[in-house]
Amino acid sequence: IGDQLVGLAVGLAEAVVAMHASGVTHRDLKPTNVLMAASGPKVVDFGISHAADGTTVTQTGVVVGSPSWMAPEQAQGRGTTPAVDVFSWGATVAFAATGRFPFGEGRPDAVIYRVVHEEPDLSGVDPKLLPMVAAALRKDPSARPAADKLLVDVVKTAMAGEVPRGGPVAMTTLVLDRTWAQEPPATTKRGRGRLIAG
């Protein structure tokens, strides 16, 4: 697995863990909302995020998000849970690994149809990351791993089976120290773990 791809997968998983721990569902995680900073990937643009307790300005039946990256239940307007961010993590990592949209390109309605009814094209995703990406892209939101389990699984892959002691920030920082090509300046290295841009 390419080192920076591993760093991206781990960094985005930690960002999703941090969002969900704060009670926030992003609902629009996608490549254009990820900044490739020297200190690691950072998630931005919380314009359509909402509280994980269901407090939101939208309602069931309203589709909010970007077709290529939204989960099936989101595309169908059936409401959203934190599982939509896990799905978007899988789509974003698949795109980073292959350079292709996992559900293809074309008109938004055609893409949404494939997201809801067809399996993603994951050919070219490294076999070591493939099980986690495929699990994240399951149609049934209850069958997707929770973000914290996803993070542990990706860290184990990055660390050849070892799971470092400490919480999500400690695990992510250790992996980024080993995988991220651009070493951050000394003034920004401390406290790197929170991968949400503020």
mmCIF file of C-alpha atoms in Angstrom, residues 75-166:
data_model
loop_
_atom_site.group_PDB
_atom_site.id
_atom_site.type_symbol
_atom_site.label_atom_id
_atom_site.label_comp_id
_atom_site.label_asym_id
_atom_site.label_seq_id
_atom_site.Cartn_x
_atom_site.Cartn_y
_atom_site.Cartn_z
ATOM 1 C CA ALA A 75 -29.509 9.394 -1.967
ATOM 2 C CA GLN A 76 -33.044 8.102 -1.400
ATOM 3 C CA GLY A 77 -33.869 10.847 1.095
ATOM 4 C CA ARG A 78 -34.457 8.302 3.882
ATOM 5 C CA GLY A 79 -32.632 10.340 6.503
ATOM 6 C CA THR A 80 -29.024 10.152 7.630
ATOM 7 C CA THR A 81 -27.066 8.659 10.492
ATOM 8 C CA PRO A 82 -23.305 8.658 11.172
ATOM 9 C CA ALA A 83 -23.118 5.619 8.861
ATOM 10 C CA VAL A 84 -23.332 7.964 5.850
ATOM 11 C CA ASP A 85 -19.896 9.367 6.708
ATOM 12 C CA VAL A 86 -18.457 5.840 6.848
ATOM 13 C CA PHE A 87 -19.854 5.195 3.352
ATOM 14 C CA SER A 88 -18.346 8.443 2.083
ATOM 15 C CA TRP A 89 -15.017 7.481 3.679
ATOM 16 C CA GLY A 90 -15.069 4.278 1.612
ATOM 17 C CA ALA A 91 -15.905 6.118 -1.603
ATOM 18 C CA THR A 92 -13.207 8.741 -0.998
ATOM 19 C CA VAL A 93 -10.493 6.191 -0.206
ATOM 20 C CA ALA A 94 -11.501 4.112 -3.255
ATOM 21 C CA PHE A 95 -11.184 7.218 -5.440
ATOM 22 C CA ALA A 96 -7.774 8.036 -3.939
ATOM 23 C CA ALA A 97 -6.597 4.468 -4.563
ATOM 24 C CA THR A 98 -7.772 4.186 -8.163
ATOM 25 C CA GLY A 99 -8.393 7.671 -9.560
ATOM 26 C CA ARG A 100 -11.912 6.538 -10.525
ATOM 27 C CA PHE A 101 -15.353 7.344 -9.145
ATOM 28 C CA PRO A 102 -16.413 4.083 -7.471
ATOM 29 C CA PHE A 103 -19.934 4.386 -8.913
ATOM 30 C CA GLY A 104 -18.868 5.828 -12.240
ATOM 31 C CA GLU A 105 -19.558 9.195 -13.820
ATOM 32 C CA GLY A 106 -22.426 10.727 -15.725
ATOM 33 C CA ARG A 107 -25.718 12.393 -14.963
ATOM 34 C CA PRO A 108 -26.523 12.741 -11.246
ATOM 35 C CA ASP A 109 -29.639 10.555 -11.531
ATOM 36 C CA ALA A 110 -27.635 7.781 -13.199
ATOM 37 C CA VAL A 111 -24.939 7.955 -10.514
ATOM 38 C CA ILE A 112 -27.573 7.891 -7.757
ATOM 39 C CA TYR A 113 -29.177 4.819 -9.352
ATOM 40 C CA ARG A 114 -25.824 2.997 -9.267
ATOM 41 C CA VAL A 115 -25.139 4.091 -5.679
ATOM 42 C CA VAL A 116 -28.497 2.655 -4.593
ATOM 43 C CA HIS A 117 -28.664 -0.489 -6.755
ATOM 44 C CA GLU A 118 -25.201 -1.488 -7.991
ATOM 45 C CA GLU A 119 -21.904 -2.504 -6.422
ATOM 46 C CA PRO A 120 -18.931 -0.114 -6.597
ATOM 47 C CA ASP A 121 -16.003 -0.734 -8.898
ATOM 48 C CA LEU A 122 -13.198 -1.465 -6.445
ATOM 49 C CA SER A 123 -10.774 -3.010 -8.934
ATOM 50 C CA GLY A 124 -7.334 -1.577 -8.285
ATOM 51 C CA VAL A 125 -7.864 -0.942 -4.570
ATOM 52 C CA ASP A 126 -4.952 -2.502 -2.684
ATOM 53 C CA PRO A 127 -6.009 -5.919 -1.297
ATOM 54 C CA LYS A 128 -4.948 -4.883 2.211
ATOM 55 C CA LEU A 129 -7.361 -1.943 2.222
ATOM 56 C CA LEU A 130 -10.053 -3.613 0.142
ATOM 57 C CA PRO A 131 -11.939 -5.368 3.004
ATOM 58 C CA MET A 132 -12.337 -2.098 4.920
ATOM 59 C CA VAL A 133 -13.351 -0.094 1.851
ATOM 60 C CA ALA A 134 -15.858 -2.766 0.792
ATOM 61 C CA ALA A 135 -17.331 -2.935 4.314
ATOM 62 C CA ALA A 136 -17.718 0.843 4.421
ATOM 63 C CA LEU A 137 -19.578 0.770 1.094
ATOM 64 C CA ARG A 138 -22.243 -1.755 2.124
ATOM 65 C CA LYS A 139 -25.732 -0.701 1.055
ATOM 66 C CA ASP A 140 -27.241 -1.426 4.472
ATOM 67 C CA PRO A 141 -26.105 1.253 6.937
ATOM 68 C CA SER A 142 -26.425 -1.164 9.869
ATOM 69 C CA ALA A 143 -23.914 -3.498 8.168
ATOM 70 C CA ARG A 144 -21.196 -0.847 7.902
ATOM 71 C CA PRO A 145 -18.549 -0.691 10.632
ATOM 72 C CA ALA A 146 -18.726 2.128 13.145
ATOM 73 C CA ALA A 147 -16.064 4.778 12.593
ATOM 74 C CA ASP A 148 -14.018 3.768 15.642
ATOM 75 C CA LYS A 149 -13.838 0.119 14.507
ATOM 76 C CA LEU A 150 -12.939 1.257 11.005
ATOM 77 C CA LEU A 151 -10.089 3.349 12.393
ATOM 78 C CA VAL A 152 -8.687 0.432 14.423
ATOM 79 C CA ASP A 153 -8.847 -1.886 11.392
ATOM 80 C CA VAL A 154 -7.051 0.610 9.129
ATOM 81 C CA VAL A 155 -4.401 1.299 11.784
ATOM 82 C CA LYS A 156 -3.820 -2.451 12.181
ATOM 83 C CA THR A 157 -3.275 -2.690 8.423
ATOM 84 C CA ALA A 158 -0.885 0.258 8.459
ATOM 85 C CA MET A 159 1.019 -1.124 11.452
ATOM 86 C CA ALA A 160 1.211 -4.728 10.189
ATOM 87 C CA GLY A 161 -1.230 -6.005 12.797
ATOM 88 C CA GLU A 162 -0.061 -3.902 15.727
ATOM 89 C CA VAL A 163 -2.564 -1.592 17.410
ATOM 90 C CA PRO A 164 -0.754 1.222 19.238
ATOM 91 C CA ARG A 165 -1.801 2.105 22.767
ATOM 92 C CA GLY A 166 -3.894 5.205 23.243
#
